[in-house]
Amino acid sequence: MNITPPRTGFHGPVKRSVTIAGHQTSISLEPAFWDALEAAAADLALPLNALVAAIDHARIQAEDPPNLASAIRTWLLDRHQSATI
């Protein structure tokens, strides 16, 4: 089996600050996930902070909430998979 690296290569997480409900928090995501999150925010005509806040709100409703970075990755994967169906 031959695995091809992503077009942009493999990169570790990048930490960025976002504001949720008036409070700053840091999130570490790989650059590909930051790019996908920014694209999703643009598609939804939302500021990045507003989209992250909406994902956070949905996350904390879960019975066993994951950390915010995991929730963002999961939301982005689900969005991508839903778009390709």
PDB file of C-alpha atoms in Angstrom:
ATOM      1  CA  MET A   1       0.000   0.000   0.000  1.00  0.00           C
ATOM      2  CA  ASN A   2       1.364   3.407  -0.973  1.00  0.00           C
ATOM      3  CA  ILE A   3       0.173   6.379   1.087  1.00  0.00           C
ATOM      4  CA  THR A   4       0.577   9.783  -0.522  1.00  0.00           C
ATOM      5  CA  PRO A   5       1.184  12.736   1.798  1.00  0.00           C
ATOM      6  CA  PRO A   6      -1.353  15.567   1.731  1.00  0.00           C
ATOM      7  CA  ARG A   7      -0.799  18.151  -1.024  1.00  0.00           C
ATOM      8  CA  THR A   8       0.351  20.688   1.561  1.00  0.00           C
ATOM      9  CA  GLY A   9       2.424  18.170   3.511  1.00  0.00           C
ATOM     10  CA  PHE A  10       2.163  17.037   7.097  1.00  0.00           C
ATOM     11  CA  HIS A  11       2.173  19.803   9.699  1.00  0.00           C
ATOM     12  CA  GLY A  12       1.702  19.851  13.436  1.00  0.00           C
ATOM     13  CA  PRO A  13      -0.884  21.954  15.256  1.00  0.00           C
ATOM     14  CA  VAL A  14      -0.836  25.743  15.228  1.00  0.00           C
ATOM     15  CA  LYS A  15      -2.213  27.538  18.264  1.00  0.00           C
ATOM     16  CA  ARG A  16      -4.523  30.511  17.664  1.00  0.00           C
ATOM     17  CA  SER A  17      -6.681  32.589  19.966  1.00  0.00           C
ATOM     18  CA  VAL A  18     -10.410  32.963  19.434  1.00  0.00           C
ATOM     19  CA  THR A  19     -13.071  34.774  21.420  1.00  0.00           C
ATOM     20  CA  ILE A  20     -16.101  32.848  22.641  1.00  0.00           C
ATOM     21  CA  ALA A  21     -18.778  34.746  24.572  1.00  0.00           C
ATOM     22  CA  GLY A  22     -16.334  37.535  25.304  1.00  0.00           C
ATOM     23  CA  HIS A  23     -13.595  35.221  26.589  1.00  0.00           C
ATOM     24  CA  GLN A  24     -10.384  34.438  24.743  1.00  0.00           C
ATOM     25  CA  THR A  25      -9.312  30.829  24.445  1.00  0.00           C
ATOM     26  CA  SER A  26      -6.504  29.144  22.548  1.00  0.00           C
ATOM     27  CA  ILE A  27      -7.150  26.323  20.126  1.00  0.00           C
ATOM     28  CA  SER A  28      -4.496  24.118  18.542  1.00  0.00           C
ATOM     29  CA  LEU A  29      -5.391  22.776  15.095  1.00  0.00           C
ATOM     30  CA  GLU A  30      -3.346  21.641  12.147  1.00  0.00           C
ATOM     31  CA  PRO A  31      -3.144  24.252   9.335  1.00  0.00           C
ATOM     32  CA  ALA A  32      -5.435  22.153   7.098  1.00  0.00           C
ATOM     33  CA  PHE A  33      -8.145  22.318   9.776  1.00  0.00           C
ATOM     34  CA  TRP A  34      -7.692  26.084  10.227  1.00  0.00           C
ATOM     35  CA  ASP A  35      -8.076  26.472   6.452  1.00  0.00           C
ATOM     36  CA  ALA A  36     -11.208  24.297   6.432  1.00  0.00           C
ATOM     37  CA  LEU A  37     -12.665  26.173   9.406  1.00  0.00           C
ATOM     38  CA  GLU A  38     -12.069  29.542   7.740  1.00  0.00           C
ATOM     39  CA  ALA A  39     -13.666  28.252   4.515  1.00  0.00           C
ATOM     40  CA  ALA A  40     -16.693  26.953   6.440  1.00  0.00           C
ATOM     41  CA  ALA A  41     -17.092  30.304   8.197  1.00  0.00           C
ATOM     42  CA  ALA A  42     -16.964  32.089   4.839  1.00  0.00           C
ATOM     43  CA  ASP A  43     -19.478  29.632   3.319  1.00  0.00           C
ATOM     44  CA  LEU A  44     -21.843  30.270   6.229  1.00  0.00           C
ATOM     45  CA  ALA A  45     -21.222  34.053   6.135  1.00  0.00           C
ATOM     46  CA  LEU A  46     -20.076  33.967   9.762  1.00  0.00           C
ATOM     47  CA  PRO A  47     -17.041  35.413  11.482  1.00  0.00           C
ATOM     48  CA  LEU A  48     -14.632  32.669  12.522  1.00  0.00           C
ATOM     49  CA  ASN A  49     -15.254  33.402  16.215  1.00  0.00           C
ATOM     50  CA  ALA A  50     -19.017  33.030  15.729  1.00  0.00           C
ATOM     51  CA  LEU A  51     -18.618  29.643  14.047  1.00  0.00           C
ATOM     52  CA  VAL A  52     -16.282  28.417  16.776  1.00  0.00           C
ATOM     53  CA  ALA A  53     -18.760  29.650  19.401  1.00  0.00           C
ATOM     54  CA  ALA A  54     -21.588  27.761  17.666  1.00  0.00           C
ATOM     55  CA  ILE A  55     -19.515  24.561  17.544  1.00  0.00           C
ATOM     56  CA  ASP A  56     -18.605  25.070  21.214  1.00  0.00           C
ATOM     57  CA  HIS A  57     -22.270  25.521  22.131  1.00  0.00           C
ATOM     58  CA  ALA A  58     -23.185  22.277  20.354  1.00  0.00           C
ATOM     59  CA  ARG A  59     -20.193  20.511  21.956  1.00  0.00           C
ATOM     60  CA  ILE A  60     -21.163  21.348  25.520  1.00  0.00           C
ATOM     61  CA  GLN A  61     -24.633  19.893  24.918  1.00  0.00           C
ATOM     62  CA  ALA A  62     -23.088  16.433  24.474  1.00  0.00           C
ATOM     63  CA  GLU A  63     -23.352  13.888  27.274  1.00  0.00           C
ATOM     64  CA  ASP A  64     -19.551  13.572  27.415  1.00  0.00           C
ATOM     65  CA  PRO A  65     -18.197  16.702  25.675  1.00  0.00           C
ATOM     66  CA  PRO A  66     -14.830  16.374  23.937  1.00  0.00           C
ATOM     67  CA  ASN A  67     -12.303  19.185  24.029  1.00  0.00           C
ATOM     68  CA  LEU A  68     -13.008  22.076  21.666  1.00  0.00           C
ATOM     69  CA  ALA A  69     -10.286  21.203  19.141  1.00  0.00           C
ATOM     70  CA  SER A  70     -11.647  17.653  18.823  1.00  0.00           C
ATOM     71  CA  ALA A  71     -15.175  18.994  18.429  1.00  0.00           C
ATOM     72  CA  ILE A  72     -14.036  21.329  15.641  1.00  0.00           C
ATOM     73  CA  ARG A  73     -12.207  18.540  13.791  1.00  0.00           C
ATOM     74  CA  THR A  74     -15.208  16.227  14.128  1.00  0.00           C
ATOM     75  CA  TRP A  75     -17.621  18.935  12.952  1.00  0.00           C
ATOM     76  CA  LEU A  76     -15.419  19.703   9.943  1.00  0.00           C
ATOM     77  CA  LEU A  77     -15.121  16.018   9.010  1.00  0.00           C
ATOM     78  CA  ASP A  78     -18.896  15.566   9.261  1.00  0.00           C
ATOM     79  CA  ARG A  79     -19.436  18.699   7.145  1.00  0.00           C
ATOM     80  CA  HIS A  80     -17.025  17.384   4.508  1.00  0.00           C
ATOM     81  CA  GLN A  81     -18.585  13.918   4.472  1.00  0.00           C
ATOM     82  CA  SER A  82     -22.107  15.373   4.231  1.00  0.00           C
ATOM     83  CA  ALA A  83     -21.037  17.525   1.282  1.00  0.00           C
ATOM     84  CA  THR A  84     -19.657  14.527  -0.630  1.00  0.00           C
ATOM     85  CA  ILE A  85     -22.763  12.336  -0.248  1.00  0.00           C
TER      86      ILE A  85
END
